[in-house]
Amino acid sequence: MTERFNKSFTQQESLPEEAIAAAVEVMRSGELHRYGGSSPETGAAARLEQRFAQYLDLPYCLACASGGYALAIALRSAGVRPGDRVLCNSFTLAPVPGAVHSVGALPVWVDTTPELTIDLEHLQRCAEDTGAAFLLLSCMRGHIPDMERLLQVCNECGICLIEDCAHTMGAAWKGRKSGTFGSVACFSTQTYKHINSGEGGLLVTADPAMMARAVLYSGSYMLYERHRAAPEPSVFEPFLMTTPNQSGRMDNLRAAVLLPQLERLDDNIQRWNRRYQILEQRLRQSADVTLAPRATDESYVGSSIQFRLPQWTGDAIGALVKACRDRGVELKWFGAPLPHGYTSRQDHWQFFGAEDPVVDAGTHPEVPGNREILSTLLDMRIPLTFSEADCECLASILLEEIQGSAQAAGIGRDR
Ligand SMILES: Cc1ncc(COP(=O)(O)O)c(C=O)c1O
């Protein structure tokens, strides 16, 4: 009998009981706003910021309404102005171009390597050709480039690095945590990330002036002294009259549910990686499948898995996605002609060219590597509600359907 997978790919684990109890306590108190109540300096939002800063061994952290919002104010706080060019991975997700667009800047798309990371040679060329002074780096789907080499390029070209760590909370390069390399870094706590508050974002930096501006942008009014993981009030003073309020604060309720989850993050990373490795080992058995190589210097979080079918046509991949869906296995295909669900790609983000006449060829350098890689790239979530046995079952279904679709499409006949 044909096996079917019956669990949901969007079902996350319940929140830990401590998180539920903490949420109830906040609700009983009525003190949901971070600056209100009897002791805002020790409210959940302030404590979360202190705890996350400590987790990354950085001095400053700001809790925000979403990861995308954190990216937008990180760009502003780093000094990006309307019309500036921002180097970005061409393999990323819609909130990244959205954040660049929200500040009136223009993306310069940088090509993608077979490791699914930013192409560092192309980065250097793009920086030299365009003079762009900012890089918004997403470690997309948790794939981290050689960060030492990347910092070298940034230093040589005078680039300010802004890290998008939406997929790398808890990951590291040579033992140094993702989010600690740039001038500023942003994380998401949206439900499908590594800690879950429904929506939410965390911005971190070691730069006092950048942090002061970010706090003011986030809507602190003149209550910035109530932050704990932030610089002295005197650092804020030069920016008080020149930083517009663009409210996007996190509330105490979300912060309260995140604190206990942060304590479990490192354990959960091990749980994710056991599941990832089962899938990875099994998928390696197929001659059709290419997995993105993982550098030994990378400590990743296997909360999703990506693989390519480099010899396959679009029609064959479309048929595989459908066959897997019919058996309860949800694959996302980055090569699909139209954006679908959470998945879209660079050529779908036409809003820059559409409304800005100053966009020129320099803004859209050719990214042939990205186009080719994404055309055969598949992506699958690994929620922790899947057991290790579930991952074995998923791998079996994938391998069967890959073989079946390959035969149907006549792929690999002469292998
Ligand atoms: C690569 C990337 N960056 C940023 C974000 C933004 O996160 P949020 O949904 O919290 O705005 C996401 C969310 O999916 C993402 O995938």
Short mmCIF file of C-alpha atoms and ligand atoms in Angstrom, two decimals:
data_model
loop_
_atom_site.label_atom_id
_atom_site.label_comp_id
_atom_site.label_asym_id
_atom_site.label_seq_id
_atom_site.Cartn_x
_atom_site.Cartn_y
_atom_site.Cartn_z
CA MET A 1 0.00 0.00 0.00
CA THR A 2 1.27 3.49 -0.80
CA GLU A 3 2.36 5.24 2.36
CA ARG A 4 0.97 8.74 3.01
CA PHE A 5 2.34 11.36 5.40
CA ASN A 6 -0.41 12.81 7.55
CA LYS A 7 1.18 15.53 9.66
CA SER A 8 1.00 19.25 8.95
CA PHE A 9 4.12 21.06 7.78
CA THR A 10 2.93 24.22 9.51
CA GLN A 11 2.11 22.67 12.90
CA GLN A 12 4.60 23.91 15.48
CA GLU A 13 5.01 22.46 18.96
CA SER A 14 2.89 23.88 21.79
CA LEU A 15 4.62 26.56 23.78
CA PRO A 16 6.33 25.29 26.96
CA GLU A 17 4.19 25.38 30.11
CA GLU A 18 6.47 28.09 31.59
CA ALA A 19 5.72 30.26 28.57
CA ILE A 20 1.98 29.75 28.98
CA ALA A 21 2.21 30.54 32.72
CA ALA A 22 4.28 33.66 31.99
CA ALA A 23 1.73 34.81 29.39
CA VAL A 24 -1.12 34.32 31.85
CA GLU A 25 0.77 36.33 34.45
CA VAL A 26 1.24 39.22 32.02
CA MET A 27 -2.42 39.09 31.04
CA ARG A 28 -3.52 39.07 34.70
CA SER A 29 -1.36 42.11 35.37
CA GLY A 30 -2.83 44.00 32.42
CA GLU A 31 0.67 45.39 31.83
CA LEU A 32 1.10 44.44 28.20
CA HIS A 33 2.71 47.65 27.03
CA ARG A 34 6.46 47.58 27.54
CA TYR A 35 6.71 51.09 28.95
CA GLY A 36 3.69 50.90 31.27
CA GLY A 37 3.03 49.33 34.65
CA SER A 38 4.84 49.59 37.93
CA SER A 39 8.31 48.43 36.84
CA PRO A 40 8.81 48.62 33.07
CA GLU A 41 12.57 48.17 33.49
CA THR A 42 11.96 44.60 34.66
CA GLY A 43 9.01 43.83 32.35
CA ALA A 44 9.26 40.87 29.99
CA ALA A 45 10.30 42.97 26.94
CA ALA A 46 13.24 44.50 28.83
CA ARG A 47 14.24 41.10 30.26
CA LEU A 48 14.05 39.41 26.86
CA GLU A 49 16.36 42.04 25.39
CA GLN A 50 18.88 41.53 28.19
CA ARG A 51 18.71 37.76 27.86
CA PHE A 52 19.08 37.71 24.07
CA ALA A 53 21.96 40.18 24.17
CA GLN A 54 23.63 37.90 26.72
CA TYR A 55 22.96 34.84 24.49
CA LEU A 56 24.89 36.53 21.68
CA ASP A 57 27.39 38.16 24.01
CA LEU A 58 26.50 41.60 22.62
CA PRO A 59 25.67 44.70 24.68
CA TYR A 60 22.45 45.83 22.97
CA CYS A 61 19.17 44.30 21.88
CA LEU A 62 15.81 45.76 20.85
CA ALA A 63 12.60 43.71 20.74
CA CYS A 64 10.36 44.71 17.80
CA ALA A 65 7.06 43.84 16.18
CA SER A 66 8.55 41.65 13.41
CA GLY A 67 11.78 40.57 11.78
CA GLY A 68 10.96 42.58 8.66
CA TYR A 69 10.37 45.69 10.77
CA ALA A 70 13.71 45.12 12.54
CA LEU A 71 15.41 44.96 9.12
CA ALA A 72 13.85 48.25 8.04
CA ILE A 73 14.95 50.16 11.14
CA ALA A 74 18.36 48.46 11.06
CA LEU A 75 18.83 49.86 7.55
CA ARG A 76 17.72 53.33 8.68
CA SER A 77 19.83 53.23 11.84
CA ALA A 78 22.87 52.15 9.82
CA GLY A 79 22.41 55.29 7.73
CA VAL A 80 20.74 54.01 4.54
CA ARG A 81 19.01 56.92 2.82
CA PRO A 82 16.50 57.06 -0.06
CA GLY A 83 18.26 56.29 -3.34
CA ASP A 84 21.16 54.44 -1.68
CA ARG A 85 22.11 51.06 -3.06
CA VAL A 86 22.02 48.03 -0.80
CA LEU A 87 23.78 44.82 -1.79
CA CYS A 88 21.52 41.81 -1.12
CA ASN A 89 21.65 38.08 -1.79
CA SER A 90 19.54 37.29 -4.80
CA PHE A 91 18.52 34.10 -2.95
CA THR A 92 16.36 35.51 -0.17
CA LEU A 93 12.71 36.03 0.76
CA ALA A 94 10.29 38.88 0.17
CA PRO A 95 10.77 40.70 3.54
CA VAL A 96 14.34 41.56 2.48
CA PRO A 97 13.52 43.52 -0.70
CA GLY A 98 10.49 44.80 1.23
CA ALA A 99 12.73 46.31 3.94
CA VAL A 100 15.04 47.85 1.30
CA HIS A 101 12.03 49.31 -0.51
CA SER A 102 10.55 50.67 2.73
CA VAL A 103 13.55 52.97 3.18
CA GLY A 104 13.50 54.09 -0.46
CA ALA A 105 16.77 52.31 -1.24
CA LEU A 106 17.57 50.14 -4.26
CA PRO A 107 18.83 46.55 -4.10
CA VAL A 108 21.91 45.37 -5.94
CA TRP A 109 21.37 41.64 -6.34
CA VAL A 110 24.39 39.44 -5.71
CA ASP A 111 24.68 35.96 -7.19
CA THR A 112 24.32 32.61 -5.38
CA THR A 113 26.77 29.72 -5.04
CA PRO A 114 25.93 25.99 -5.16
CA GLU A 115 26.29 26.10 -1.35
CA LEU A 116 23.23 28.43 -1.45
CA THR A 117 25.27 31.28 -0.01
CA ILE A 118 26.16 34.70 -1.36
CA ASP A 119 28.83 34.61 -4.11
CA LEU A 120 31.69 36.55 -2.52
CA GLU A 121 33.54 37.26 -5.77
CA HIS A 122 30.39 38.66 -7.29
CA LEU A 123 29.79 40.65 -4.10
CA GLN A 124 33.17 42.31 -4.48
CA ARG A 125 32.54 43.09 -8.16
CA CYS A 126 29.08 44.50 -7.44
CA ALA A 127 30.46 46.65 -4.61
CA GLU A 128 33.22 47.99 -6.86
CA ASP A 129 30.89 48.59 -9.83
CA THR A 130 28.10 50.31 -7.91
CA GLY A 131 29.88 51.86 -4.93
CA ALA A 132 27.16 50.42 -2.68
CA ALA A 133 28.16 50.94 0.94
CA PHE A 134 25.70 48.53 2.61
CA LEU A 135 25.21 44.78 2.49
CA LEU A 136 22.00 43.22 3.77
CA LEU A 137 23.11 39.60 4.09
CA SER A 138 20.49 36.91 4.56
CA CYS A 139 21.80 33.52 5.55
CA MET A 140 18.94 32.16 3.56
CA ARG A 141 17.50 28.85 4.76
CA GLY A 142 20.32 28.78 7.32
CA HIS A 143 23.25 28.54 4.87
CA ILE A 144 26.16 30.64 6.14
CA PRO A 145 28.92 31.87 3.79
CA ASP A 146 32.60 31.98 4.76
CA MET A 147 32.17 34.84 7.22
CA GLU A 148 35.87 35.61 7.50
CA ARG A 149 36.17 36.08 3.78
CA LEU A 150 32.93 38.05 3.73
CA LEU A 151 34.21 40.44 6.43
CA GLN A 152 37.41 40.84 4.42
CA VAL A 153 35.40 41.91 1.34
CA CYS A 154 33.33 44.28 3.49
CA ASN A 155 36.47 45.84 4.96
CA GLU A 156 38.21 46.18 1.60
CA CYS A 157 35.17 47.77 -0.03
CA GLY A 158 34.07 49.88 2.95
CA ILE A 159 30.74 48.06 3.26
CA CYS A 160 28.55 48.24 6.37
CA LEU A 161 27.24 44.73 7.06
CA ILE A 162 23.63 44.27 8.19
CA GLU A 163 22.86 40.62 8.99
CA ASP A 164 19.45 39.08 8.40
CA CYS A 165 19.50 36.09 10.74
CA ALA A 166 15.85 35.10 10.34
CA HIS A 167 16.97 31.52 9.59
CA THR A 168 20.14 31.34 11.69
CA MET A 169 19.16 32.04 15.28
CA GLY A 170 21.51 29.75 17.24
CA ALA A 171 23.75 28.97 14.24
CA ALA A 172 27.46 29.85 14.10
CA TRP A 173 30.53 30.14 11.88
CA LYS A 174 33.74 28.82 13.48
CA GLY A 175 31.96 28.96 16.85
CA ARG A 176 31.01 32.65 16.49
CA LYS A 177 27.25 33.08 16.52
CA SER A 178 25.37 34.33 13.47
CA GLY A 179 24.31 37.90 14.23
CA THR A 180 27.61 38.92 15.81
CA PHE A 181 29.54 39.69 12.60
CA GLY A 182 27.74 42.77 11.31
CA SER A 183 27.29 46.33 12.48
CA VAL A 184 23.72 45.31 13.25
CA ALA A 185 21.74 42.06 12.97
CA CYS A 186 18.06 41.13 12.93
CA PHE A 187 16.18 38.00 13.97
CA SER A 188 12.57 36.95 13.57
CA THR A 189 10.42 35.28 16.22
CA GLN A 190 7.54 34.66 13.84
CA THR A 191 5.92 31.25 14.34
CA TYR A 192 8.00 29.35 11.76
CA LYS A 193 11.36 30.51 13.10
CA HIS A 194 13.44 29.07 15.96
CA ILE A 195 11.47 30.67 18.78
CA ASN A 196 7.79 31.47 18.39
CA SER A 197 5.78 34.49 19.48
CA GLY A 198 3.46 34.53 16.47
CA GLU A 199 5.14 37.69 15.23
CA GLY A 200 8.22 39.44 16.54
CA GLY A 201 11.75 40.56 15.81
CA LEU A 202 15.00 41.19 17.67
CA LEU A 203 17.64 43.70 16.59
CA VAL A 204 21.14 43.46 18.05
CA THR A 205 24.24 45.61 17.76
CA ALA A 206 27.36 46.61 19.65
CA ASP A 207 27.20 50.17 18.28
CA PRO A 208 25.71 52.57 20.88
CA ALA A 209 24.65 55.28 18.40
CA MET A 210 23.03 52.76 16.09
CA MET A 211 21.16 51.24 19.03
CA ALA A 212 19.96 54.62 20.27
CA ARG A 213 18.55 55.44 16.83
CA ALA A 214 16.90 52.01 16.53
CA VAL A 215 15.20 52.39 19.94
CA LEU A 216 13.89 55.84 18.97
CA TYR A 217 12.67 54.64 15.56
CA SER A 218 10.90 51.69 17.20
CA GLY A 219 8.63 54.07 19.11
CA SER A 220 10.21 54.61 22.50
CA TYR A 221 8.96 58.22 22.71
CA MET A 222 11.14 59.74 25.43
CA LEU A 223 10.98 56.56 27.52
CA TYR A 224 14.24 55.10 26.22
CA GLU A 225 15.72 55.11 29.73
CA ARG A 226 13.47 52.16 30.51
CA HIS A 227 15.56 49.90 28.26
CA ARG A 228 18.17 47.70 29.89
CA ALA A 229 20.13 46.32 26.93
CA ALA A 230 20.70 49.83 25.55
CA PRO A 231 23.31 52.57 25.94
CA GLU A 232 23.35 55.41 28.48
CA PRO A 233 20.71 58.17 28.06
CA SER A 234 23.40 60.64 26.98
CA VAL A 235 23.98 58.57 23.80
CA PHE A 236 20.34 59.19 22.80
CA GLU A 237 20.45 62.96 23.21
CA PRO A 238 21.88 63.95 19.79
CA PHE A 239 19.15 61.91 18.04
CA LEU A 240 16.06 62.90 20.03
CA MET A 241 14.76 65.59 17.65
CA THR A 242 15.95 64.03 14.40
CA THR A 243 14.69 60.45 14.65
CA PRO A 244 11.06 59.92 13.63
CA ASN A 245 8.92 57.49 15.59
CA GLN A 246 7.96 54.51 13.41
CA SER A 247 6.23 52.47 16.08
CA GLY A 248 6.99 48.76 15.98
CA ARG A 249 7.60 47.79 19.61
CA MET A 250 7.26 44.29 20.98
CA ASP A 251 4.78 43.93 23.85
CA ASN A 252 5.33 42.15 27.17
CA LEU A 253 3.04 39.29 26.23
CA ARG A 254 5.14 38.15 23.29
CA ALA A 255 8.35 38.72 25.18
CA ALA A 256 7.05 36.63 28.09
CA VAL A 257 6.43 33.61 25.85
CA LEU A 258 9.84 33.96 24.20
CA LEU A 259 11.96 33.96 27.36
CA PRO A 260 11.42 30.29 28.29
CA GLN A 261 11.83 29.26 24.65
CA LEU A 262 15.21 30.93 24.49
CA GLU A 263 16.37 28.71 27.35
CA ARG A 264 15.47 25.66 25.23
CA LEU A 265 16.90 26.91 21.96
CA ASP A 266 20.19 25.01 22.10
CA ASP A 267 18.43 21.73 22.97
CA ASN A 268 15.97 22.28 20.16
CA ILE A 269 18.80 22.88 17.71
CA GLN A 270 20.06 19.39 18.47
CA ARG A 271 16.55 18.00 17.93
CA TRP A 272 16.31 19.81 14.57
CA ASN A 273 19.70 18.61 13.48
CA ARG A 274 18.95 14.95 14.25
CA ARG A 275 15.89 15.22 12.01
CA TYR A 276 17.81 17.08 9.31
CA GLN A 277 20.60 14.52 9.29
CA ILE A 278 18.18 11.61 8.85
CA LEU A 279 16.71 13.29 5.79
CA GLU A 280 20.10 14.34 4.48
CA GLN A 281 21.60 10.86 4.76
CA ARG A 282 18.64 9.22 3.10
CA LEU A 283 18.40 11.76 0.27
CA ARG A 284 22.08 11.23 -0.49
CA GLN A 285 21.07 7.75 -1.70
CA SER A 286 19.44 9.24 -4.80
CA ALA A 287 21.68 9.88 -7.81
CA ASP A 288 19.26 12.64 -8.87
CA VAL A 289 19.60 14.68 -5.69
CA THR A 290 22.28 17.28 -4.94
CA LEU A 291 22.38 18.57 -1.37
CA ALA A 292 24.00 21.93 -0.66
CA PRO A 293 27.45 21.13 0.79
CA ARG A 294 27.83 22.22 4.42
CA ALA A 295 31.18 23.72 5.42
CA THR A 296 32.82 22.11 8.46
CA ASP A 297 33.12 25.62 9.98
CA GLU A 298 29.34 26.02 9.90
CA SER A 299 27.15 25.08 12.88
CA TYR A 300 23.73 25.11 11.30
CA VAL A 301 20.15 24.73 12.53
CA GLY A 302 18.40 22.12 10.39
CA SER A 303 14.89 23.54 10.68
CA SER A 304 14.43 23.07 6.92
CA ILE A 305 16.21 21.13 4.19
CA GLN A 306 17.02 22.13 0.60
CA PHE A 307 17.99 19.92 -2.28
CA ARG A 308 18.41 20.30 -6.00
CA LEU A 309 17.57 18.09 -8.94
CA PRO A 310 20.09 19.61 -11.35
CA GLN A 311 19.34 17.35 -14.33
CA TRP A 312 15.59 17.83 -14.15
CA THR A 313 13.32 19.96 -16.29
CA GLY A 314 10.77 22.35 -14.80
CA ASP A 315 7.92 20.09 -15.90
CA ALA A 316 9.46 17.08 -14.14
CA ILE A 317 9.99 19.08 -10.94
CA GLY A 318 6.41 20.40 -11.09
CA ALA A 319 5.18 16.80 -11.44
CA LEU A 320 7.29 15.72 -8.46
CA VAL A 321 5.96 18.53 -6.28
CA LYS A 322 2.42 17.45 -7.14
CA ALA A 323 3.11 13.74 -6.58
CA CYS A 324 4.63 14.51 -3.17
CA ARG A 325 1.71 16.78 -2.25
CA ASP A 326 -0.69 13.93 -3.12
CA ARG A 327 1.18 11.83 -0.54
CA GLY A 328 1.07 14.57 2.12
CA VAL A 329 4.63 15.88 1.61
CA GLU A 330 4.92 19.62 1.05
CA LEU A 331 7.84 20.76 -1.06
CA LYS A 332 8.42 24.35 -2.08
CA TRP A 333 10.01 24.94 -5.45
CA PHE A 334 12.00 28.12 -5.93
CA GLY A 335 11.86 27.71 -9.72
CA ALA A 336 8.07 27.91 -10.02
CA PRO A 337 7.02 30.49 -12.61
CA LEU A 338 4.77 32.42 -10.21
CA PRO A 339 5.28 33.30 -6.53
CA HIS A 340 3.46 30.83 -4.30
CA GLY A 341 2.81 30.71 -0.55
CA TYR A 342 5.91 32.07 1.20
CA THR A 343 8.13 31.48 -1.82
CA SER A 344 9.05 34.16 -4.32
CA ARG A 345 12.29 35.17 -5.97
CA GLN A 346 14.20 38.11 -7.35
CA ASP A 347 12.40 38.37 -10.71
CA HIS A 348 9.07 38.57 -8.84
CA TRP A 349 10.13 41.70 -6.96
CA GLN A 350 9.43 44.18 -9.70
CA PHE A 351 8.30 47.03 -7.46
CA PHE A 352 11.69 48.77 -7.62
CA GLY A 353 11.83 49.09 -11.40
CA ALA A 354 8.11 49.80 -11.61
CA GLU A 355 8.11 53.02 -9.66
CA ASP A 356 11.67 54.26 -9.74
CA PRO A 357 13.02 55.71 -12.98
CA VAL A 358 16.58 55.95 -11.60
CA VAL A 359 16.93 52.16 -11.51
CA ASP A 360 19.53 51.20 -14.08
CA ALA A 361 21.43 48.14 -15.17
CA GLY A 362 23.89 48.54 -12.29
CA THR A 363 21.07 47.86 -9.86
CA HIS A 364 20.16 44.60 -11.53
CA PRO A 365 23.39 42.88 -12.51
CA GLU A 366 22.87 39.50 -14.08
CA VAL A 367 22.71 36.72 -11.53
CA PRO A 368 22.86 33.63 -13.76
CA GLY A 369 24.04 31.35 -10.96
CA ASN A 370 21.03 32.24 -8.85
CA ARG A 371 18.58 31.71 -11.70
CA GLU A 372 20.05 28.33 -12.53
CA ILE A 373 20.26 27.14 -8.93
CA LEU A 374 16.77 28.24 -7.97
CA SER A 375 15.27 26.67 -11.11
CA THR A 376 15.89 23.20 -9.64
CA LEU A 377 15.86 24.00 -5.90
CA LEU A 378 13.36 22.38 -3.56
CA ASP A 379 12.81 23.24 0.07
CA MET A 380 11.07 21.39 2.88
CA ARG A 381 10.26 22.54 6.42
CA ILE A 382 11.14 20.32 9.35
CA PRO A 383 8.90 21.33 12.26
CA LEU A 384 9.76 19.77 15.62
CA THR A 385 6.31 18.16 15.68
CA PHE A 386 7.85 15.65 13.23
CA SER A 387 9.52 12.76 15.04
CA GLU A 388 12.71 11.11 13.83
CA ALA A 389 10.53 8.22 12.60
CA ASP A 390 8.46 10.75 10.65
CA CYS A 391 11.65 11.94 8.96
CA GLU A 392 12.44 8.35 7.92
CA CYS A 393 8.94 8.10 6.47
CA LEU A 394 9.31 11.44 4.66
CA ALA A 395 12.64 10.36 3.21
CA SER A 396 11.12 7.10 1.92
CA ILE A 397 8.26 8.94 0.23
CA LEU A 398 10.63 11.48 -1.30
CA LEU A 399 12.97 8.81 -2.63
CA GLU A 400 10.08 6.81 -4.12
CA GLU A 401 8.53 9.84 -5.76
CA ILE A 402 11.85 11.11 -7.08
CA GLN A 403 12.45 7.74 -8.66
CA GLY A 404 8.88 7.54 -9.98
CA SER A 405 8.89 11.06 -11.45
CA ALA A 406 12.35 10.51 -12.96
CA GLN A 407 11.14 7.35 -14.69
CA ALA A 408 7.97 9.05 -15.93
CA ALA A 409 10.02 11.94 -17.34
CA GLY A 410 12.71 9.66 -18.78
CA ILE A 411 15.42 11.27 -16.65
CA GLY A 412 18.67 9.41 -16.11
CA ARG A 413 17.81 6.61 -18.53
CA ASP A 414 21.41 6.15 -19.57
CA ARG A 415 22.82 6.27 -16.05
C1 LIG B 1 14.98 35.55 5.07
C2 LIG B 1 13.96 36.27 5.90
N1 LIG B 1 14.26 37.49 6.37
C3 LIG B 1 13.40 38.19 7.13
C4 LIG B 1 12.17 37.69 7.47
C5 LIG B 1 11.25 38.57 8.24
O1 LIG B 1 10.66 38.03 9.33
P1 LIG B 1 9.17 38.43 9.80
O2 LIG B 1 8.24 37.48 9.18
O3 LIG B 1 9.30 38.31 11.29
O4 LIG B 1 8.92 39.84 9.37
C6 LIG B 1 11.81 36.41 7.01
C7 LIG B 1 10.50 35.82 7.34
O5 LIG B 1 10.07 34.84 6.84
C8 LIG B 1 12.73 35.69 6.20
O6 LIG B 1 12.42 34.47 5.73
#
